[in-house]
PDB file of C-alpha atoms in Angstrom:
ATOM      1  CA  MET A   1       0.000   0.000   0.000  1.00 48.00           C
ATOM      2  CA  SER A   2       1.435   3.360  -0.969  1.00 47.00           C
ATOM      3  CA  PHE A   3       1.792   6.270   1.418  1.00 51.00           C
ATOM      4  CA  ALA A   4      -0.697   8.376  -0.572  1.00 49.00           C
ATOM      5  CA  HIS A   5      -3.259   5.576  -0.435  1.00 47.00           C
ATOM      6  CA  ALA A   6      -2.733   5.144   3.332  1.00 48.00           C
ATOM      7  CA  GLN A   7      -3.504   8.824   3.875  1.00 55.00           C
ATOM      8  CA  THR A   8      -6.895   8.538   2.194  1.00 54.00           C
ATOM      9  CA  LEU A   9      -8.117   5.672   4.387  1.00 57.00           C
ATOM     10  CA  PRO A  10     -10.527   6.766   7.105  1.00 70.00           C
ATOM     11  CA  ASP A  11      -9.145   6.574  10.609  1.00 85.00           C
ATOM     12  CA  VAL A  12     -10.490   4.023  13.059  1.00 91.00           C
ATOM     13  CA  TYR A  13     -12.483   6.622  15.019  1.00 93.00           C
ATOM     14  CA  SER A  14     -14.383   7.725  11.908  1.00 91.00           C
ATOM     15  CA  VAL A  15     -15.206   4.122  11.089  1.00 94.00           C
ATOM     16  CA  VAL A  16     -16.422   3.427  14.634  1.00 95.00           C
ATOM     17  CA  GLU A  17     -18.451   6.639  14.748  1.00 95.00           C
ATOM     18  CA  ARG A  18     -20.152   5.810  11.423  1.00 95.00           C
ATOM     19  CA  LYS A  19     -20.957   2.285  12.619  1.00 96.00           C
ATOM     20  CA  LEU A  20     -22.379   3.700  15.850  1.00 96.00           C
ATOM     21  CA  GLU A  21     -24.446   6.219  13.911  1.00 96.00           C
ATOM     22  CA  ASN A  22     -25.863   3.389  11.777  1.00 96.00           C
ATOM     23  CA  ALA A  23     -26.669   1.264  14.826  1.00 96.00           C
ATOM     24  CA  LEU A  24     -27.774   4.068  17.189  1.00 95.00           C
ATOM     25  CA  PRO A  25     -28.626   7.225  15.245  1.00 96.00           C
ATOM     26  CA  LEU A  26     -28.195  10.196  17.565  1.00 95.00           C
ATOM     27  CA  ALA A  27     -31.332  11.818  16.158  1.00 93.00           C
ATOM     28  CA  GLU A  28     -33.362   8.843  17.403  1.00 95.00           C
ATOM     29  CA  HIS A  29     -31.435   8.455  20.674  1.00 94.00           C
ATOM     30  CA  PRO A  30     -31.108  11.951  22.126  1.00 93.00           C
ATOM     31  CA  HIS A  31     -30.440  10.985  25.767  1.00 94.00           C
ATOM     32  CA  TYR A  32     -27.439   9.677  27.661  1.00 94.00           C
ATOM     33  CA  ASP A  33     -28.783   6.192  28.414  1.00 91.00           C
ATOM     34  CA  ALA A  34     -28.785   5.375  24.681  1.00 94.00           C
ATOM     35  CA  GLN A  35     -25.658   7.400  23.943  1.00 96.00           C
ATOM     36  CA  ALA A  36     -23.305   5.597  26.355  1.00 94.00           C
ATOM     37  CA  PRO A  37     -21.278   3.977  23.525  1.00 96.00           C
ATOM     38  CA  TYR A  38     -20.703   7.442  22.057  1.00 96.00           C
ATOM     39  CA  PHE A  39     -19.375   8.607  25.418  1.00 95.00           C
ATOM     40  CA  GLU A  40     -16.921   5.694  25.396  1.00 94.00           C
ATOM     41  CA  LEU A  41     -15.828   6.670  21.893  1.00 96.00           C
ATOM     42  CA  HIS A  42     -15.497  10.279  23.040  1.00 95.00           C
ATOM     43  CA  ARG A  43     -13.197   9.173  25.877  1.00 92.00           C
ATOM     44  CA  GLU A  44     -10.987   7.250  23.446  1.00 92.00           C
ATOM     45  CA  ILE A  45     -10.828  10.146  20.995  1.00 93.00           C
ATOM     46  CA  LEU A  46     -10.096  12.606  23.786  1.00 90.00           C
ATOM     47  CA  MET A  47      -7.266  10.450  25.054  1.00 86.00           C
ATOM     48  CA  PHE A  48      -5.701   9.239  21.827  1.00 88.00           C
ATOM     49  CA  SER A  49      -6.736  11.662  19.084  1.00 88.00           C
ATOM     50  CA  SER A  50      -7.200  15.410  18.859  1.00 85.00           C
ATOM     51  CA  PRO A  51      -9.126  17.457  21.434  1.00 84.00           C
ATOM     52  CA  GLU A  52     -10.891  19.271  18.580  1.00 89.00           C
ATOM     53  CA  ARG A  53     -12.221  16.013  17.257  1.00 92.00           C
ATOM     54  CA  ALA A  54     -13.395  14.975  20.724  1.00 92.00           C
ATOM     55  CA  ASN A  55     -15.153  18.343  21.108  1.00 92.00           C
ATOM     56  CA  THR A  56     -16.908  17.879  17.764  1.00 94.00           C
ATOM     57  CA  LEU A  57     -18.348  14.571  18.965  1.00 95.00           C
ATOM     58  CA  LEU A  58     -19.177  15.961  22.412  1.00 95.00           C
ATOM     59  CA  LYS A  59     -21.262  18.758  20.848  1.00 94.00           C
ATOM     60  CA  LYS A  60     -23.514  16.095  19.338  1.00 95.00           C
ATOM     61  CA  LEU A  61     -24.143  14.401  22.696  1.00 95.00           C
ATOM     62  CA  ASP A  62     -26.526  15.096  25.544  1.00 94.00           C
ATOM     63  CA  PHE A  63     -24.447  15.669  28.653  1.00 90.00           C
ATOM     64  CA  SER A  64     -27.106  17.409  30.688  1.00 91.00           C
ATOM     65  CA  SER A  65     -27.896  14.378  32.844  1.00 93.00           C
ATOM     66  CA  LYS A  66     -26.128  13.438  36.049  1.00 92.00           C
ATOM     67  CA  GLU A  67     -25.027  10.138  34.485  1.00 94.00           C
ATOM     68  CA  ALA A  68     -23.518  11.894  31.470  1.00 94.00           C
ATOM     69  CA  MET A  69     -21.589  14.316  33.664  1.00 94.00           C
ATOM     70  CA  LEU A  70     -20.329  11.389  35.729  1.00 92.00           C
ATOM     71  CA  SER A  71     -19.139   9.672  32.559  1.00 93.00           C
ATOM     72  CA  LEU A  72     -17.359  12.830  31.413  1.00 95.00           C
ATOM     73  CA  ASN A  73     -15.812  13.268  34.841  1.00 94.00           C
ATOM     74  CA  ILE A  74     -14.529   9.696  34.676  1.00 93.00           C
ATOM     75  CA  SER A  75     -12.975  10.581  31.323  1.00 93.00           C
ATOM     76  CA  ALA A  76     -11.215  13.562  32.882  1.00 95.00           C
ATOM     77  CA  ASP A  77     -10.041  11.448  35.828  1.00 94.00           C
ATOM     78  CA  TRP A  78      -8.699   8.845  33.443  1.00 92.00           C
ATOM     79  CA  ILE A  79      -6.791  11.512  31.520  1.00 93.00           C
ATOM     80  CA  ALA A  80      -5.332  12.901  34.746  1.00 95.00           C
ATOM     81  CA  GLY A  81      -4.421   9.387  35.880  1.00 93.00           C
ATOM     82  CA  THR A  82      -2.414   8.809  32.720  1.00 93.00           C
ATOM     83  CA  GLY A  83      -0.198  11.779  33.518  1.00 94.00           C
ATOM     84  CA  ASN A  84      -2.137  14.579  31.822  1.00 94.00           C
ATOM     85  CA  PRO A  85      -3.747  16.588  34.635  1.00 97.00           C
ATOM     86  CA  ASP A  86      -3.538  19.876  32.717  1.00 96.00           C
ATOM     87  CA  LYS A  87      -5.367  18.358  29.748  1.00 92.00           C
ATOM     88  CA  ALA A  88      -7.954  16.939  32.167  1.00 95.00           C
ATOM     89  CA  MET A  89      -8.510  20.357  33.760  1.00 96.00           C
ATOM     90  CA  VAL A  90      -8.989  21.965  30.340  1.00 94.00           C
ATOM     91  CA  PHE A  91     -11.559  19.297  29.541  1.00 94.00           C
ATOM     92  CA  LEU A  92     -13.371  19.850  32.857  1.00 96.00           C
ATOM     93  CA  SER A  93     -13.615  23.568  32.112  1.00 95.00           C
ATOM     94  CA  GLN A  94     -15.030  22.793  28.655  1.00 92.00           C
ATOM     95  CA  ILE A  95     -17.886  20.866  30.254  1.00 93.00           C
ATOM     96  CA  GLY A  96     -18.505  23.609  32.806  1.00 93.00           C
ATOM     97  CA  LEU A  97     -16.642  22.244  35.828  1.00 94.00           C
ATOM     98  CA  GLU A  98     -13.776  23.807  37.745  1.00 95.00           C
ATOM     99  CA  LYS A  99     -12.780  20.700  39.694  1.00 96.00           C
ATOM    100  CA  PRO A 100     -13.271  16.930  39.744  1.00 95.00           C
ATOM    101  CA  SER A 101     -16.673  15.914  41.024  1.00 88.00           C
ATOM    102  CA  SER A 102     -15.516  12.914  43.031  1.00 89.00           C
ATOM    103  CA  PHE A 103     -13.327  13.085  46.100  1.00 90.00           C
ATOM    104  CA  SER A 104     -11.225  10.105  45.039  1.00 91.00           C
ATOM    105  CA  ALA A 105     -10.498  11.646  41.620  1.00 94.00           C
ATOM    106  CA  TYR A 106      -8.292  14.285  43.216  1.00 97.00           C
ATOM    107  CA  LYS A 107      -5.655  11.608  43.789  1.00 96.00           C
ATOM    108  CA  ASN A 108      -5.058  11.213  40.038  1.00 96.00           C
ATOM    109  CA  TYR A 109      -4.523  14.935  39.592  1.00 98.00           C
ATOM    110  CA  VAL A 110      -2.348  15.373  42.688  1.00 98.00           C
ATOM    111  CA  ASP A 111      -0.182  12.338  41.945  1.00 97.00           C
ATOM    112  CA  ALA A 112       0.320  13.340  38.307  1.00 97.00           C
ATOM    113  CA  TRP A 113       1.332  16.900  39.163  1.00 98.00           C
ATOM    114  CA  ILE A 114       3.681  15.718  41.894  1.00 97.00           C
ATOM    115  CA  GLU A 115       5.282  13.273  39.476  1.00 97.00           C
ATOM    116  CA  LYS A 116       5.702  16.145  36.990  1.00 97.00           C
ATOM    117  CA  LYS A 117       7.344  18.194  39.770  1.00 96.00           C
ATOM    118  CA  GLN A 118       4.439  20.667  39.768  1.00 97.00           C
ATOM    119  CA  PRO A 119       3.128  20.530  43.350  1.00 98.00           C
ATOM    120  CA  GLU A 120       1.937  24.135  43.060  1.00 97.00           C
ATOM    121  CA  SER A 121      -0.634  23.017  40.468  1.00 98.00           C
ATOM    122  CA  ALA A 122      -1.809  20.250  42.797  1.00 98.00           C
ATOM    123  CA  LEU A 123      -2.078  22.734  45.652  1.00 98.00           C
ATOM    124  CA  LYS A 124      -4.074  25.158  43.494  1.00 98.00           C
ATOM    125  CA  LEU A 125      -6.594  22.391  42.726  1.00 98.00           C
ATOM    126  CA  LEU A 126      -6.810  21.293  46.365  1.00 98.00           C
ATOM    127  CA  MET A 127      -7.640  24.832  47.425  1.00 97.00           C
ATOM    128  CA  LEU A 128     -10.978  24.418  45.602  1.00 97.00           C
ATOM    129  CA  ASP A 129     -12.206  21.712  47.995  1.00 96.00           C
ATOM    130  CA  ASN A 130     -11.528  21.701  51.743  1.00 94.00           C
ATOM    131  CA  SER A 131     -12.108  17.977  52.224  1.00 94.00           C
ATOM    132  CA  ALA A 132      -9.816  17.015  49.347  1.00 96.00           C
ATOM    133  CA  ARG A 133      -7.229  19.516  50.546  1.00 96.00           C
ATOM    134  CA  ASN A 134      -7.230  18.176  54.089  1.00 93.00           C
ATOM    135  CA  TYR A 135      -6.881  14.626  52.823  1.00 94.00           C
ATOM    136  CA  TYR A 136      -4.356  15.029  49.973  1.00 95.00           C
ATOM    137  CA  LEU A 137      -2.251  17.921  51.297  1.00 96.00           C
ATOM    138  CA  PRO A 138       0.303  15.601  52.987  1.00 93.00           C
ATOM    139  CA  ALA A 139       1.346  14.310  49.559  1.00 94.00           C
ATOM    140  CA  VAL A 140       1.742  17.854  48.241  1.00 96.00           C
ATOM    141  CA  LEU A 141       3.768  18.993  51.240  1.00 94.00           C
ATOM    142  CA  ASP A 142       5.978  15.930  50.900  1.00 92.00           C
ATOM    143  CA  ALA A 143       6.764  17.085  47.362  1.00 94.00           C
ATOM    144  CA  TYR A 144       8.429  20.117  48.975  1.00 93.00           C
ATOM    145  CA  ARG A 145      10.893  17.876  50.837  1.00 89.00           C
ATOM    146  CA  ASP A 146      13.859  19.766  49.398  1.00 90.00           C
ATOM    147  CA  THR A 147      12.376  23.094  50.486  1.00 92.00           C
ATOM    148  CA  PRO A 148      10.788  22.373  53.878  1.00 90.00           C
ATOM    149  CA  ASP A 149      10.513  26.081  54.694  1.00 92.00           C
ATOM    150  CA  GLN A 150       8.159  26.442  51.748  1.00 95.00           C
ATOM    151  CA  ALA A 151       6.135  23.486  53.083  1.00 94.00           C
ATOM    152  CA  VAL A 152       5.944  25.202  56.486  1.00 94.00           C
ATOM    153  CA  THR A 153       4.692  28.408  54.856  1.00 96.00           C
ATOM    154  CA  ILE A 154       2.016  26.526  52.923  1.00 97.00           C
ATOM    155  CA  TYR A 155       0.933  24.653  56.060  1.00 96.00           C
ATOM    156  CA  LYS A 156       0.735  27.871  58.109  1.00 96.00           C
ATOM    157  CA  ASP A 157      -1.186  29.686  55.355  1.00 96.00           C
ATOM    158  CA  ILE A 158      -3.787  26.927  55.299  1.00 96.00           C
ATOM    159  CA  TYR A 159      -4.093  25.900  58.938  1.00 95.00           C
ATOM    160  CA  GLY A 160      -2.349  28.517  61.061  1.00 94.00           C
ATOM    161  CA  ASP A 161      -2.736  27.200  64.606  1.00 93.00           C
ATOM    162  CA  ASN A 162      -6.067  25.479  63.924  1.00 94.00           C
ATOM    163  CA  ILE A 163      -6.495  21.740  64.281  1.00 93.00           C
ATOM    164  CA  ILE A 164      -8.977  20.524  61.665  1.00 93.00           C
ATOM    165  CA  GLU A 165      -7.728  17.046  60.725  1.00 90.00           C
ATOM    166  CA  PRO A 166      -5.535  15.976  63.663  1.00 93.00           C
ATOM    167  CA  THR A 167      -4.143  12.765  62.146  1.00 92.00           C
ATOM    168  CA  ASN A 168      -3.336  14.266  58.750  1.00 90.00           C
ATOM    169  CA  GLN A 169      -1.968  17.446  60.264  1.00 93.00           C
ATOM    170  CA  LEU A 170       0.292  15.417  62.544  1.00 93.00           C
ATOM    171  CA  ARG A 171       1.549  13.461  59.517  1.00 90.00           C
ATOM    172  CA  MET A 172       2.229  16.710  57.687  1.00 92.00           C
ATOM    173  CA  LEU A 173       4.116  18.277  60.571  1.00 93.00           C
ATOM    174  CA  LEU A 174       6.197  15.131  61.114  1.00 92.00           C
ATOM    175  CA  ALA A 175       7.050  14.930  57.410  1.00 89.00           C
ATOM    176  CA  ILE A 176       8.076  18.595  57.361  1.00 91.00           C
ATOM    177  CA  ALA A 177      10.222  18.113  60.481  1.00 91.00           C
ATOM    178  CA  GLU A 178      11.863  14.994  59.021  1.00 90.00           C
ATOM    179  CA  ASN A 179      12.602  16.795  55.757  1.00 85.00           C
ATOM    180  CA  ARG A 180      14.064  19.763  57.635  1.00 85.00           C
ATOM    181  CA  PHE A 181      16.224  17.439  59.751  1.00 86.00           C
ATOM    182  CA  HIS A 182      17.366  15.541  56.658  1.00 82.00           C
ATOM    183  CA  ASN A 183      18.254  18.755  54.809  1.00 80.00           C
ATOM    184  CA  LEU A 184      20.145  20.133  57.831  1.00 79.00           C
ATOM    185  CA  SER A 185      22.124  16.922  58.297  1.00 79.00           C
ATOM    186  CA  MET A 186      22.956  16.825  54.555  1.00 79.00           C
ATOM    187  CA  ALA A 187      24.138  20.446  54.682  1.00 79.00           C
ATOM    188  CA  SER A 188      26.352  19.871  57.711  1.00 76.00           C
ATOM    189  CA  GLY A 189      27.538  16.422  56.797  1.00 65.00           C
TER     190      GLY A 189
END
């Protein structure tokens, strides 16, 4: 097969979308319960093809229901969990959300940003939800292990002298102290 011929073949997503349209015409199935396969296709396109293409498909779908929004949120969580939290946040904003809708989803975003050495992005997200912040902040502060003074400043800015989550706050303070001790012993040793 020549290169020119290969370029004219439809891509797999176009083929799947056409087959879906033949089996479940969107005009006859205007609600999420019948459109679930399209949402799966959207997730695949969003992850492995162009965002523009995913948006084109999304505009054809009904995402007004709670179930549809949950499906889209799962897509965003999946994207964040594969190391693309910024792309996931852009997608959330496109569907009208500023943060993940499930508490457990924050872990994907936080872990990905920490792995990318961007704890400030994780912290910015956690500031949108007190419960998620209180739970996931220890991981973010641990990412500042080389700059424990910065971790102390963040901790003080959030909690001051207040005790809100005793166990987590104790873990945070111990981690900061251990990192400070480690950095001091490395500097003197």
